[in-house]
């Protein structure tokens, strides 16, 4: 939208603190970006390595979750 | 330019027309009252409500619907206005940015475009010294925008209202309820909003106030402990004080920042940072009184203010065994 | 605040009734103020703006604000495209997928690629194992 003549926007915007910690919108955004990159990344890495990524890290896989159900 | 040629022909805007934004607030209503008493034509910008507060209309002001967070409602309210007095701020439960920044920017843009001849803006004392408090940072940027815009402005920085002390201290002490105090030693120079309104309207008429920044401070700076002692003395009974260490306030602020829905509360709690800096929230008023041609003896002191309040109102309430609901936060 | 009613028409009194320039609007009668004898506002010289000019500018500004609001709503309401909602939504699915995939891999030993193969086989799309 075009501003009418004779009016301008402020030169300095207030720097409000954006919380990075906790259950906030900013935290969710960064976590989601990391997860998006992560999921594609894990796919590609596993394609290349032909092994599970958790195995590479060192976890023992295939033992099942010992949930008393 | 088309603007210049049409600006001169037509019905002139009456120089006695004032628009008060935030007219239902503590300061706004006193400004409206004082302006009406002095003979101005006052228009009030209020938000549409299912149950409107009619006292403004009873006093004789014109009430116009508008909302700072909806800027498309603003231009229509400004037609025929000579002066704007802006006393508005966001409620504690609303996000600051929408009303106090975006809304004010829109209001200033409208004022500039529509040729408002005077813009009075109320800000906070020392707002440039505390950029970590969101409201102060916003006030600082708003001040800068007003100065840059080329409007004929008067900026008034305030320290504190005496009216707030009634609900916080005077009433609970009288009703034997517990009172919250902090152990901070910050001194705030509270001022009666009626005096602020009176001085503001004096500034409106004086050319020496054009494009100037004033700070209005009360006659004396008080700590919360001193205020509580004063109320105890006037009420004739002891207060039940719960002292909250400022550290707890800071911790609460940290916690409320963790969750999205409590972020607005966290912004308000940021004022606790100001409390710890051991400041005197006051300013020398001698020059201001000289510039405005007012007498410092006319300004109400806190003792006189509370004294009047106690003798007139609260004692009557106590005799009638009525309870005042002034502690209600969301009304 | 949530307690809003429908936006009512502004109740601004009609100002066109004042006759133009010939009879300048006299300053309003200064009411004898009961509290303090406040000085009545001085009969000011005519302002440099007219009501018609203000009205015209008001229309321009109103148009500008409405256009800006429409633009913002269009940007937010997009289903496909780079919007904030899309970023967060895709991110949520991705977070969920990462968490589930890692859990499944820990429990069963099949890595991400194997899991994709199993899904595709079981959904009947193709036979990959
Ligand atoms: C670290 C990642 C992260 C972060 C910081 C957030 C943050 C937020 N989310 Mg989000 N979300 C996430 C991941 C995340 N989310 C994921 C992965 C999903 C998909 C399931 C969602 C789906 C989602 C929806 C649908 C909504 C939100 C909303 C919100 C906002 C308010 C919610 C709130 O306060 O809840 C507080 C949360 C709690 C009190 C619950 C805490 C849960 C604890 C930590 C443990 C749960 C363990 C659980 C059982 C593990 C399951 C894992 C499983 C996937 C395998 C806030 C900004 C709301 C919003 O934006 O409203 C405006 C909203 O409507 N989120
Ligand atoms: C698909 C999901 C998605 C969506 C809808 C958005 C949307 C947005 N992002 Mg985000 N972003 C994403 C993913 C996404 N992003 C990821 C994965 C990252 C990590 C690199 C980021 C990092 C990022 C930053 C650092 C910033 C934004 C910003 C923005 C906003 C500005 C638009 C823009 O220029 O984006 C540009 C987006 C990118 C350059 C990200 C690249 C997109 C990825 C890599 C491609 C995904 C599509 C891919 C083909 C999907 C395949 C999946 C499939 C095979 C399974 C907009 C709301 C800006 C903002 O918020 O401004 C206010 C900003 O500063 N984004
Ligand atoms: C979308 C989530 C999702 C998906 C795709 C899978 C997929 C899989 N899981 Mg997993 N799982 C999940 C969530 C998921 N899981 C969760 C939340 C848990 C709990 C933590 C588990 C716990 C789990 C265990 C314990 C095991 C698996 C196993 C498996 C594999 C074999 C099972 C199979 O073929 O099912 C196929 C499943 C699907 C095709 C799911 C389809 C889901 C659709 C796409 C979305 C949901 C539909 C929606 C609700 C319907 C809406 C309809 C609409 C019209 C309204 C396969 C790779 C087993 C395995 O052998 O691993 C190798 C195994 O042992 N999973």
XYZ file of C-alpha atoms and ligand atoms in Angstrom:
724
model
C 0.000 0.000 0.000
C 1.314 3.418 -0.824
C 1.630 5.984 1.938
C -0.179 9.264 1.210
C 2.045 12.238 0.478
C 3.587 14.098 3.379
C 3.629 11.107 5.692
C 6.610 8.980 6.496
C 7.324 5.906 8.528
C 9.354 6.147 11.728
C 13.108 5.947 11.357
C 13.787 3.993 14.513
C 11.787 0.974 15.538
C 11.768 -0.081 19.183
C 13.969 -3.059 19.901
C 11.706 -5.244 21.944
C 13.291 -8.262 23.573
C 12.258 -11.520 21.893
C 12.424 -14.418 24.262
C 14.426 -17.298 22.927
C 13.882 -19.611 25.872
C 10.808 -21.559 26.790
C 7.478 -22.143 25.112
C 7.471 -19.039 22.988
C 6.782 -18.381 19.337
C 10.396 -17.599 18.617
C 11.575 -20.834 20.215
C 9.046 -22.825 18.227
C 10.229 -21.199 15.020
C 13.861 -22.014 15.579
C 13.084 -25.558 16.700
C 10.922 -26.096 13.648
C 13.649 -24.794 11.350
C 16.146 -27.078 12.967
C 13.787 -30.026 12.705
C 13.058 -29.363 9.039
C 16.724 -29.290 8.256
C 17.247 -32.255 10.513
C 14.741 -34.565 8.933
C 15.992 -33.970 5.414
C 19.524 -34.214 6.684
C 19.012 -37.543 8.425
C 17.395 -38.964 5.312
C 20.285 -37.946 3.115
C 22.910 -39.078 5.569
C 21.313 -42.444 6.035
C 21.001 -42.890 2.288
C 24.660 -42.264 1.894
C 25.909 -44.253 4.838
C 23.467 -47.164 4.457
C 23.431 -47.523 8.228
C 21.136 -46.208 10.908
C 22.146 -42.869 12.325
C 21.542 -43.911 15.905
C 23.832 -46.868 15.342
C 26.497 -44.521 14.148
C 26.150 -42.386 17.234
C 26.467 -45.426 19.461
C 23.002 -46.273 20.761
C 22.064 -49.913 20.769
C 19.106 -50.333 18.480
C 16.600 -53.049 17.982
C 16.150 -53.914 21.608
C 12.636 -52.536 21.821
C 11.266 -50.144 24.359
C 10.900 -51.860 27.698
C 7.593 -50.288 28.502
C 5.620 -52.255 31.071
C 2.346 -52.283 29.135
C 0.453 21.059 -4.841
C -3.235 20.476 -4.551
C -2.954 20.368 -0.806
C -1.753 23.965 -0.499
C -4.526 25.471 -2.573
C -7.368 23.667 -0.843
C -5.878 24.179 2.590
C -6.802 27.854 2.569
C -10.348 27.771 1.309
C -13.226 26.313 3.206
C -14.448 26.068 6.763
C -11.518 26.698 9.122
C -10.883 24.235 11.865
C -11.809 25.720 15.211
C -8.763 26.154 17.378
C -10.714 25.210 20.463
C -11.348 21.649 19.305
C -9.391 19.016 21.150
C -9.307 15.281 20.627
C -8.400 13.312 23.739
C -7.181 9.782 23.082
C -7.465 7.532 26.100
C -10.196 9.649 27.629
C -11.473 6.921 29.913
C -8.151 6.494 31.652
C -6.908 7.967 34.930
C -5.192 10.905 33.283
C -7.457 11.192 30.268
C -10.621 11.850 32.193
C -8.990 14.634 34.196
C -7.764 16.241 30.994
C -11.271 16.029 29.527
C -12.777 17.481 32.678
C -10.345 20.358 32.842
C -10.635 21.151 29.140
C -14.419 21.209 29.359
C -14.260 23.494 32.365
C -12.030 25.858 30.454
C -14.392 26.007 27.536
C -12.819 23.829 24.902
C -14.788 21.539 22.637
C -13.610 18.121 23.595
C -13.920 15.001 21.501
C -13.022 11.672 23.116
C -11.811 8.614 21.286
C -13.095 5.498 23.040
C -13.363 1.887 22.008
C -16.832 0.548 21.248
C -18.195 -1.398 24.156
C -21.462 -3.204 24.783
C -21.828 -1.222 28.035
C -20.249 2.165 27.390
C -19.017 4.459 30.128
C -21.361 7.419 29.846
C -19.650 9.796 32.208
C -17.840 11.515 29.361
C -21.069 12.314 27.628
C -22.639 13.449 30.899
C -19.854 15.966 31.303
C -20.528 17.378 27.875
C -17.821 15.888 25.697
C -18.453 14.320 22.314
C -17.640 10.645 22.225
C -16.332 9.059 19.048
C -15.666 5.383 18.462
C -12.230 4.331 17.404
C -9.462 1.927 18.267
C -5.724 2.539 18.138
C -5.153 -1.078 17.173
C -7.422 -0.597 14.142
C -5.838 2.398 12.414
C -8.525 2.619 9.727
C -10.899 4.003 12.386
C -8.614 6.931 13.225
C -8.765 9.361 10.283
C -12.510 9.890 10.537
C -12.222 10.793 14.206
C -9.656 13.501 13.498
C -11.698 15.598 11.063
C -12.261 19.061 12.464
C -9.681 18.744 15.221
C -7.052 21.335 16.058
C -5.232 19.696 18.960
C -4.633 16.105 19.987
C -3.864 15.151 23.574
C -2.702 11.567 23.731
C -3.130 9.899 27.122
C -3.630 6.367 25.880
C -1.707 3.227 26.619
C -2.349 -0.475 26.302
C -4.109 -2.310 29.095
C -1.942 -4.696 31.095
C -3.555 -7.738 29.524
C -3.026 -6.547 25.981
C 0.188 -6.750 23.980
C 2.097 -3.490 24.160
C 3.331 -3.343 20.624
C -0.041 -3.188 18.891
C -1.430 -0.231 20.835
C 1.555 1.701 22.105
C 3.714 1.497 19.017
C 1.729 0.618 15.888
C -1.318 2.530 17.072
C 0.648 5.619 18.026
C 2.578 5.562 14.753
C -0.713 5.494 12.886
C -2.075 8.329 15.039
C 0.988 10.485 14.406
C 0.851 9.766 10.687
C -2.788 10.834 10.627
C -1.986 13.957 12.636
C 0.779 14.933 10.278
C -1.214 14.312 7.142
C -4.348 16.057 8.346
C -2.600 19.162 9.603
C -3.198 18.846 13.320
C -1.788 22.011 14.814
C -0.682 20.702 18.190
C 0.132 17.244 19.491
C 0.534 16.634 23.201
C 2.138 13.323 24.090
C 2.581 11.835 27.552
C 5.711 9.830 28.094
C 7.651 8.391 31.013
C 10.484 10.064 32.878
C 13.911 8.638 32.090
C 12.575 6.498 29.288
C 15.841 6.709 27.424
C 17.729 5.269 30.364
C 15.911 1.931 30.455
C 15.872 0.336 27.022
C 15.330 -3.087 28.533
C 11.833 -2.119 29.679
C 9.639 -2.527 26.572
C 7.208 0.306 27.331
C 10.027 2.767 27.965
C 11.796 1.789 24.782
C 8.572 2.266 22.858
C 7.983 5.678 24.460
C 11.481 6.755 23.543
C 11.015 5.770 19.914
C 7.605 7.446 19.831
C 9.104 10.665 21.163
C 11.755 10.531 18.498
C 9.176 9.939 15.799
C 7.097 12.879 16.970
C 10.118 15.163 16.925
C 11.164 13.939 13.482
C 7.698 14.280 12.015
C 7.659 18.046 12.108
C 4.464 18.314 14.117
C 4.061 21.135 16.606
C 4.403 19.005 19.725
C 4.627 19.211 23.458
C 5.979 16.116 25.153
C 5.299 15.725 28.859
C 7.199 13.112 30.812
C 5.502 11.885 33.934
C 6.786 10.189 37.054
C 3.741 8.696 38.703
C 0.083 9.214 39.553
C -1.274 9.690 43.034
C -4.544 8.146 41.939
C -2.897 4.745 41.638
C -1.930 4.807 45.273
C -5.559 4.886 46.363
C -6.374 1.451 45.080
C -3.008 0.017 45.958
C -2.511 1.294 49.478
C -5.144 3.641 50.834
C -8.157 1.410 50.368
C -6.635 -1.887 51.504
C -5.198 -0.277 54.607
C -8.569 1.124 55.531
C -10.264 -2.182 54.912
C -7.725 -4.178 56.898
C -6.564 -6.067 53.851
C -2.970 -6.941 53.265
C -0.841 -4.656 51.194
C 2.011 -5.539 48.873
C 5.218 -3.622 49.289
C 8.687 -4.051 47.970
C 11.906 -3.466 49.772
C 13.191 -1.338 46.935
C 14.302 2.098 47.909
C 13.248 3.824 44.702
C 11.607 7.161 45.304
C 8.845 8.216 42.971
C 7.507 11.762 42.804
C 3.802 11.094 42.510
C 1.621 13.826 41.091
C -2.092 14.469 41.118
C -3.585 13.909 37.680
C -5.723 17.005 38.120
C -2.569 19.075 38.447
C -1.086 17.374 35.416
C -4.215 18.219 33.457
C -4.146 21.817 34.643
C -0.495 22.293 33.716
C -0.967 20.577 30.358
C -3.770 22.921 29.389
C -1.660 25.877 30.490
C 1.063 24.585 28.207
C -1.432 24.335 25.366
C -2.047 28.048 25.469
C 1.558 29.099 25.841
C 3.831 29.440 22.844
C 6.840 28.761 25.029
C 5.726 25.149 25.196
C 5.927 24.613 21.435
C 8.299 21.828 20.440
C 9.439 21.388 24.018
C 9.844 18.436 26.287
C 8.712 18.857 29.883
C 8.973 16.588 32.872
C 6.207 16.853 35.455
C 7.114 15.577 38.874
C 5.243 15.852 42.117
C 6.432 18.010 44.990
C 8.210 15.169 46.794
C 9.535 11.721 45.962
C 8.251 8.874 48.120
C 9.265 5.252 48.672
C 6.552 2.641 49.049
C 7.379 2.270 52.730
C 6.865 5.975 53.307
C 3.549 5.892 51.456
C 2.368 2.997 53.596
C 3.393 4.831 56.759
C 1.509 7.900 55.626
C -1.622 5.899 54.948
C -1.345 4.194 58.292
C -1.107 7.535 60.020
C -4.075 9.006 58.177
C -6.262 5.944 58.482
C -5.444 5.538 62.102
C -4.721 1.849 61.824
C -1.799 -0.367 61.034
C -1.286 -1.970 57.689
C -0.617 -5.612 57.091
C 2.341 -5.349 54.799
C 3.649 -8.261 52.786
C 7.067 -7.323 51.577
C 8.006 -8.848 48.277
C 11.710 -8.827 47.694
C 12.546 -7.436 44.303
C 14.333 -10.659 43.486
C 11.014 -12.481 43.499
C 9.647 -10.007 41.002
C 12.611 -10.591 38.763
C 12.181 -14.340 39.051
C 8.509 -14.076 38.177
C 9.456 -12.039 35.180
C 11.868 -14.722 34.040
C 9.231 -17.389 34.456
C 6.532 -15.487 32.645
C 8.872 -14.950 29.736
C 9.075 -18.695 29.233
C 5.506 -19.037 28.051
C 3.920 -17.306 25.115
C 0.638 -16.501 26.737
C 2.244 -14.779 29.726
C 4.572 -12.642 27.668
C 2.427 -9.533 28.095
C 2.631 -9.827 31.860
C 6.367 -10.243 31.560
C 6.640 -6.978 29.685
C 4.862 -5.174 32.500
C 6.999 -6.853 35.126
C 10.029 -5.419 33.379
C 9.502 -2.344 35.511
C 10.999 -4.319 38.353
C 14.352 -3.717 36.679
C 13.778 -0.036 37.240
C 12.968 -0.566 40.882
C 16.283 -2.144 41.662
C 18.362 0.614 40.264
C 17.896 2.657 43.419
C 16.850 5.766 41.589
C 15.004 8.877 42.495
C 12.200 9.111 39.967
C 11.840 12.841 40.075
C 12.939 15.952 38.243
C 13.482 19.591 39.132
C 10.326 21.533 38.419
C 11.423 25.119 39.028
C 12.102 25.910 35.368
C 8.934 24.208 34.231
C 6.800 26.286 36.547
C 8.500 29.473 35.368
C 8.057 28.579 31.692
C 4.421 27.765 32.133
C 3.742 30.667 34.433
C 2.328 28.446 37.154
C 2.869 28.446 40.876
C 4.427 25.444 42.531
C 2.326 26.037 45.631
C -0.800 25.125 43.676
C 0.379 21.571 43.186
C -1.229 19.104 45.557
C 1.071 17.234 47.882
C 0.539 13.594 48.651
C -0.339 14.325 52.263
C -3.063 16.736 51.271
C -4.348 14.431 48.557
C -4.633 11.400 50.776
C -5.999 13.471 53.605
C -8.828 14.742 51.442
C -9.519 11.274 50.143
C -9.649 9.727 53.570
C -11.810 12.327 55.208
C -14.254 12.691 52.369
C -14.777 9.309 50.932
C -13.312 6.431 52.717
C -14.505 7.239 56.194
C -18.022 7.488 54.840
C -17.595 4.115 53.221
C -16.408 2.627 56.453
C -19.318 4.109 58.358
C -21.720 2.605 55.927
C -19.764 -0.627 56.259
C -19.565 -0.680 52.492
C -16.725 -2.263 50.625
C -15.145 -0.538 47.704
C -14.115 -2.662 44.771
C -11.149 -0.549 43.807
C -8.855 -3.509 43.976
C -10.509 -5.084 40.968
C -7.892 -5.204 38.318
C -9.777 -5.881 35.141
C -12.480 -3.269 35.351
C -9.672 -6.521 25.323
C -12.386 -8.952 24.572
C -15.351 -6.857 25.690
C -15.936 -5.150 22.357
C -19.270 -4.467 20.846
C -19.943 -3.835 17.178
C -18.323 -0.671 15.912
C -20.899 2.050 16.192
C -21.118 5.003 13.876
C -19.082 7.889 15.253
C -21.394 10.388 16.863
C -19.569 13.470 15.609
C -22.003 16.382 15.368
C -22.399 17.772 11.887
C -20.090 20.777 11.603
C -21.221 21.982 8.183
C -23.893 24.012 9.894
C -21.356 26.746 10.648
C -21.508 29.343 7.891
C -18.252 29.614 5.975
C -15.742 32.414 6.373
C -18.320 35.213 6.397
C -19.383 34.720 9.988
C -16.343 33.319 11.698
C -17.263 30.985 14.492
C -16.928 33.035 17.624
C -15.049 31.490 20.503
C -17.407 29.476 22.661
C -18.872 31.207 25.692
C -16.298 30.784 28.404
C -18.374 29.190 31.157
C -17.703 30.779 34.512
C -15.774 27.920 35.968
C -16.881 27.202 39.518
C -13.544 25.832 40.619
C -10.861 28.229 39.495
C -11.134 31.295 37.329
C -9.287 29.731 34.426
C -8.579 32.071 31.534
C -10.869 31.470 28.574
C -9.032 30.319 25.457
C -8.011 33.397 23.512
C -9.991 33.939 20.282
C -7.401 32.360 18.062
C -6.606 33.424 14.523
C -8.039 31.057 11.936
C -6.174 27.766 11.747
C -4.156 26.991 8.709
C -6.238 23.980 7.801
C -9.817 23.651 6.778
C -12.259 20.930 7.566
C -12.611 20.026 3.896
C -8.882 19.544 3.580
C -8.853 17.348 6.645
C -11.731 15.328 5.286
C -9.967 14.722 2.017
C -6.756 13.664 3.713
C -8.743 11.479 6.064
C -10.158 9.630 3.108
C -6.696 9.052 1.678
C -5.367 7.803 4.976
C -8.312 5.541 5.556
C -7.758 4.023 2.145
C -4.108 3.506 2.945
C -4.823 1.781 6.249
C -7.451 -0.454 4.702
C -5.114 -1.409 1.861
C -2.393 -2.221 4.350
C -4.751 -4.383 6.374
C -5.906 -6.237 3.262
C -2.313 -6.874 2.259
C -1.489 -8.263 5.685
C -4.512 -10.528 5.678
C -3.632 -11.804 2.214
C -0.094 -12.558 3.314
C -1.253 -14.406 6.410
C -4.029 -16.341 4.766
C -2.008 -17.985 2.073
C -2.223 -21.761 2.084
C 0.716 -22.459 -0.190
C 3.584 -20.089 0.117
C 6.068 -18.508 2.399
C 4.001 -17.490 5.366
C 4.647 -17.689 9.064
C 1.900 -20.253 9.599
C 3.351 -22.481 6.934
C 6.789 -22.289 8.429
C 5.562 -23.223 11.880
C 3.232 -25.921 10.548
C 5.857 -27.610 8.458
C 8.225 -27.311 11.347
C 5.796 -29.005 13.679
C 5.398 -31.935 11.334
C 9.156 -32.097 10.970
C 9.722 -32.010 14.742
C 7.158 -34.746 15.205
C 8.706 -36.822 12.461
C 12.205 -36.510 13.811
C 11.095 -37.499 17.290
C 9.048 -40.472 16.115
C 11.650 -41.667 13.663
C 14.401 -41.590 16.222
C 12.246 -43.404 18.754
C 11.314 -46.073 16.242
C 14.881 -46.479 15.170
C 15.963 -46.904 18.744
C 13.230 -49.436 19.415
C 13.340 -51.474 16.279
C 16.661 -50.882 14.619
C 15.290 -49.769 11.268
C 16.747 -46.517 10.161
C 14.928 -43.695 8.410
C 15.396 -45.043 4.931
C 14.185 -48.471 5.978
C 11.174 -46.908 7.617
C 10.289 -45.084 4.413
C 10.627 -48.362 2.498
C 8.359 -50.154 4.956
C 5.704 -47.462 4.748
C 5.714 -47.471 0.990
C 5.498 -51.255 0.864
C 2.742 -51.463 3.436
C 0.723 -48.752 1.770
C 0.896 -50.801 -1.365
C 2.641 -48.243 -3.485
C 5.615 -50.355 -4.454
C 7.373 -53.436 -3.288
C 10.712 -52.315 -1.980
C 11.847 -55.193 0.177
C 10.360 -27.602 21.059
C 9.382 -27.431 20.253
C 8.196 -26.630 20.425
C 7.989 -25.407 21.038
C 8.908 -24.493 21.754
C 6.559 -25.120 20.881
C 5.925 -23.931 21.375
C 4.583 -23.626 21.240
N 3.624 -24.351 20.622
Mg 4.045 -26.153 19.610
N 4.293 -28.049 18.725
C 5.463 -28.715 18.664
C 6.702 -28.276 19.203
C 6.896 -27.079 19.908
N 5.972 -26.131 20.209
C 5.290 -29.985 17.954
C 6.367 -30.973 17.720
C 3.971 -30.050 17.590
C 3.291 -31.122 16.838
C 2.692 -32.122 17.746
C 3.350 -28.841 18.084
C 1.989 -28.520 17.903
C 1.395 -27.360 18.411
C -0.008 -26.946 18.278
C -1.069 -27.697 17.571
C -0.118 -25.727 18.953
C 1.202 -25.420 19.471
C 1.249 -24.190 20.204
C 2.436 -23.714 20.749
C 2.574 -22.408 21.519
C 1.887 -22.464 22.854
C 1.846 -23.832 23.405
C 2.227 -23.940 24.794
O 2.528 -23.062 25.552
O 2.205 -25.206 25.144
C 2.686 -25.570 26.400
C 2.867 -27.002 26.312
C 2.647 -27.783 27.302
C 2.186 -27.276 28.591
C 2.917 -29.222 27.135
C 4.310 -29.558 27.442
C 4.634 -30.927 26.956
C 5.822 -31.479 27.684
C 7.013 -30.605 27.452
C 6.153 -32.893 27.327
C 5.352 -33.542 26.267
C 5.961 -34.847 25.972
C 5.191 -35.618 24.914
C 4.377 -36.695 25.514
C 6.171 -36.150 23.945
C 5.487 -36.559 22.691
C 6.491 -36.704 21.657
C 5.898 -37.343 20.424
C 5.958 -36.341 19.340
C 6.624 -38.601 20.140
C 4.064 -22.315 21.778
C 4.604 -21.145 21.053
C -0.151 -23.658 20.181
C -0.161 -22.313 19.609
O 0.607 -21.863 18.835
O -1.176 -21.553 20.033
C -1.211 -20.233 19.582
C -0.993 -24.647 19.345
O -2.157 -24.484 19.113
N 2.095 -26.392 19.117
C 9.114 -25.258 4.110
C 9.071 -24.607 5.218
C 9.303 -23.196 5.446
C 8.457 -22.112 5.261
C 7.070 -22.061 4.742
C 9.203 -20.931 5.673
C 8.700 -19.599 5.648
C 9.384 -18.446 6.014
N 10.648 -18.367 6.512
Mg 11.839 -20.061 6.901
N 13.171 -21.646 7.124
C 12.909 -22.938 6.813
C 11.679 -23.411 6.275
C 10.571 -22.662 5.964
N 10.461 -21.288 6.084
C 14.053 -23.766 7.131
C 14.138 -25.222 6.913
C 15.026 -22.914 7.617
C 16.393 -23.277 8.051
C 17.416 -22.917 7.017
C 14.463 -21.586 7.610
C 15.176 -20.434 8.035
C 14.635 -19.139 7.971
C 15.294 -17.901 8.386
C 16.640 -17.758 8.975
C 14.369 -16.897 8.124
C 13.200 -17.531 7.554
C 12.176 -16.620 7.196
C 10.955 -17.057 6.696
C 9.820 -16.136 6.300
C 10.205 -15.335 5.094
C 10.156 -16.035 3.771
C 11.468 -16.380 3.282
O 12.210 -15.646 2.704
O 11.815 -17.649 3.552
C 13.063 -18.092 3.012
C 13.237 -19.468 3.507
C 14.323 -20.141 3.334
C 15.477 -19.581 2.610
C 14.398 -21.507 3.878
C 14.735 -22.513 2.866
C 13.601 -23.395 2.614
C 13.911 -24.836 2.699
C 15.358 -25.193 2.742
C 13.302 -25.520 1.511
C 12.111 -26.277 1.944
C 11.321 -26.722 0.769
C 11.711 -28.093 0.344
C 11.699 -28.152 -1.131
C 10.786 -29.085 1.014
C 11.107 -30.474 0.627
C 10.580 -31.433 1.639
C 10.265 -32.778 1.071
C 11.343 -33.321 0.175
C 9.935 -33.741 2.175
C 8.706 -17.112 5.949
C 7.627 -16.992 6.974
C 12.711 -15.246 7.560
C 11.839 -14.595 8.530
O 11.239 -15.129 9.402
O 11.703 -13.284 8.372
C 10.802 -12.615 9.229
C 14.103 -15.471 8.163
O 14.799 -14.567 8.583
N 13.347 -18.873 7.498
C 2.642 -40.658 11.107
C 3.290 -41.311 12.013
C 3.917 -42.632 11.870
C 4.304 -43.411 10.792
C 4.219 -43.096 9.353
C 4.856 -44.667 11.324
C 5.344 -45.712 10.527
C 5.803 -46.940 10.971
N 5.909 -47.352 12.264
Mg 5.485 -46.108 13.880
N 4.858 -45.021 15.541
C 4.315 -43.773 15.530
C 4.000 -43.004 14.358
C 4.239 -43.435 13.072
N 4.810 -44.649 12.673
C 4.065 -43.274 16.875
C 3.453 -41.913 17.214
C 4.477 -44.267 17.726
C 4.416 -44.220 19.191
C 5.660 -43.613 19.769
C 4.956 -45.363 16.874
C 5.467 -46.597 17.361
C 5.883 -47.665 16.546
C 6.335 -48.979 16.957
C 6.456 -49.429 18.338
C 6.585 -49.656 15.786
C 6.307 -48.767 14.695
C 6.486 -49.383 13.430
C 6.308 -48.653 12.274
C 6.541 -49.175 10.877
C 5.590 -50.292 10.477
C 4.196 -50.037 10.771
C 3.516 -49.714 9.548
O 3.774 -50.095 8.441
O 2.602 -48.815 9.762
C 2.326 -47.947 8.710
C 1.718 -46.818 9.317
C 1.115 -45.942 8.625
C 0.960 -46.034 7.188
C 0.607 -44.782 9.336
C -0.069 -43.897 8.408
C -0.344 -42.621 9.098
C -1.083 -41.685 8.215
C -0.208 -41.344 7.048
C -1.451 -40.465 8.975
C -2.458 -40.692 10.023
C -3.789 -40.948 9.449
C -4.883 -40.130 10.044
C -4.972 -40.294 11.545
C -6.186 -40.482 9.418
C -6.912 -39.254 9.005
C -7.882 -39.583 7.991
C -8.502 -38.385 7.360
C -9.391 -38.792 6.259
C -9.209 -37.548 8.398
C 6.331 -47.961 9.990
C 7.595 -47.499 9.454
C 6.870 -50.835 13.680
C 8.099 -51.282 12.954
O 8.287 -52.386 12.654
O 8.997 -50.439 12.656
C 9.920 -50.880 11.682
C 7.000 -50.915 15.210
O 7.381 -51.896 15.779
N 5.919 -47.560 15.129
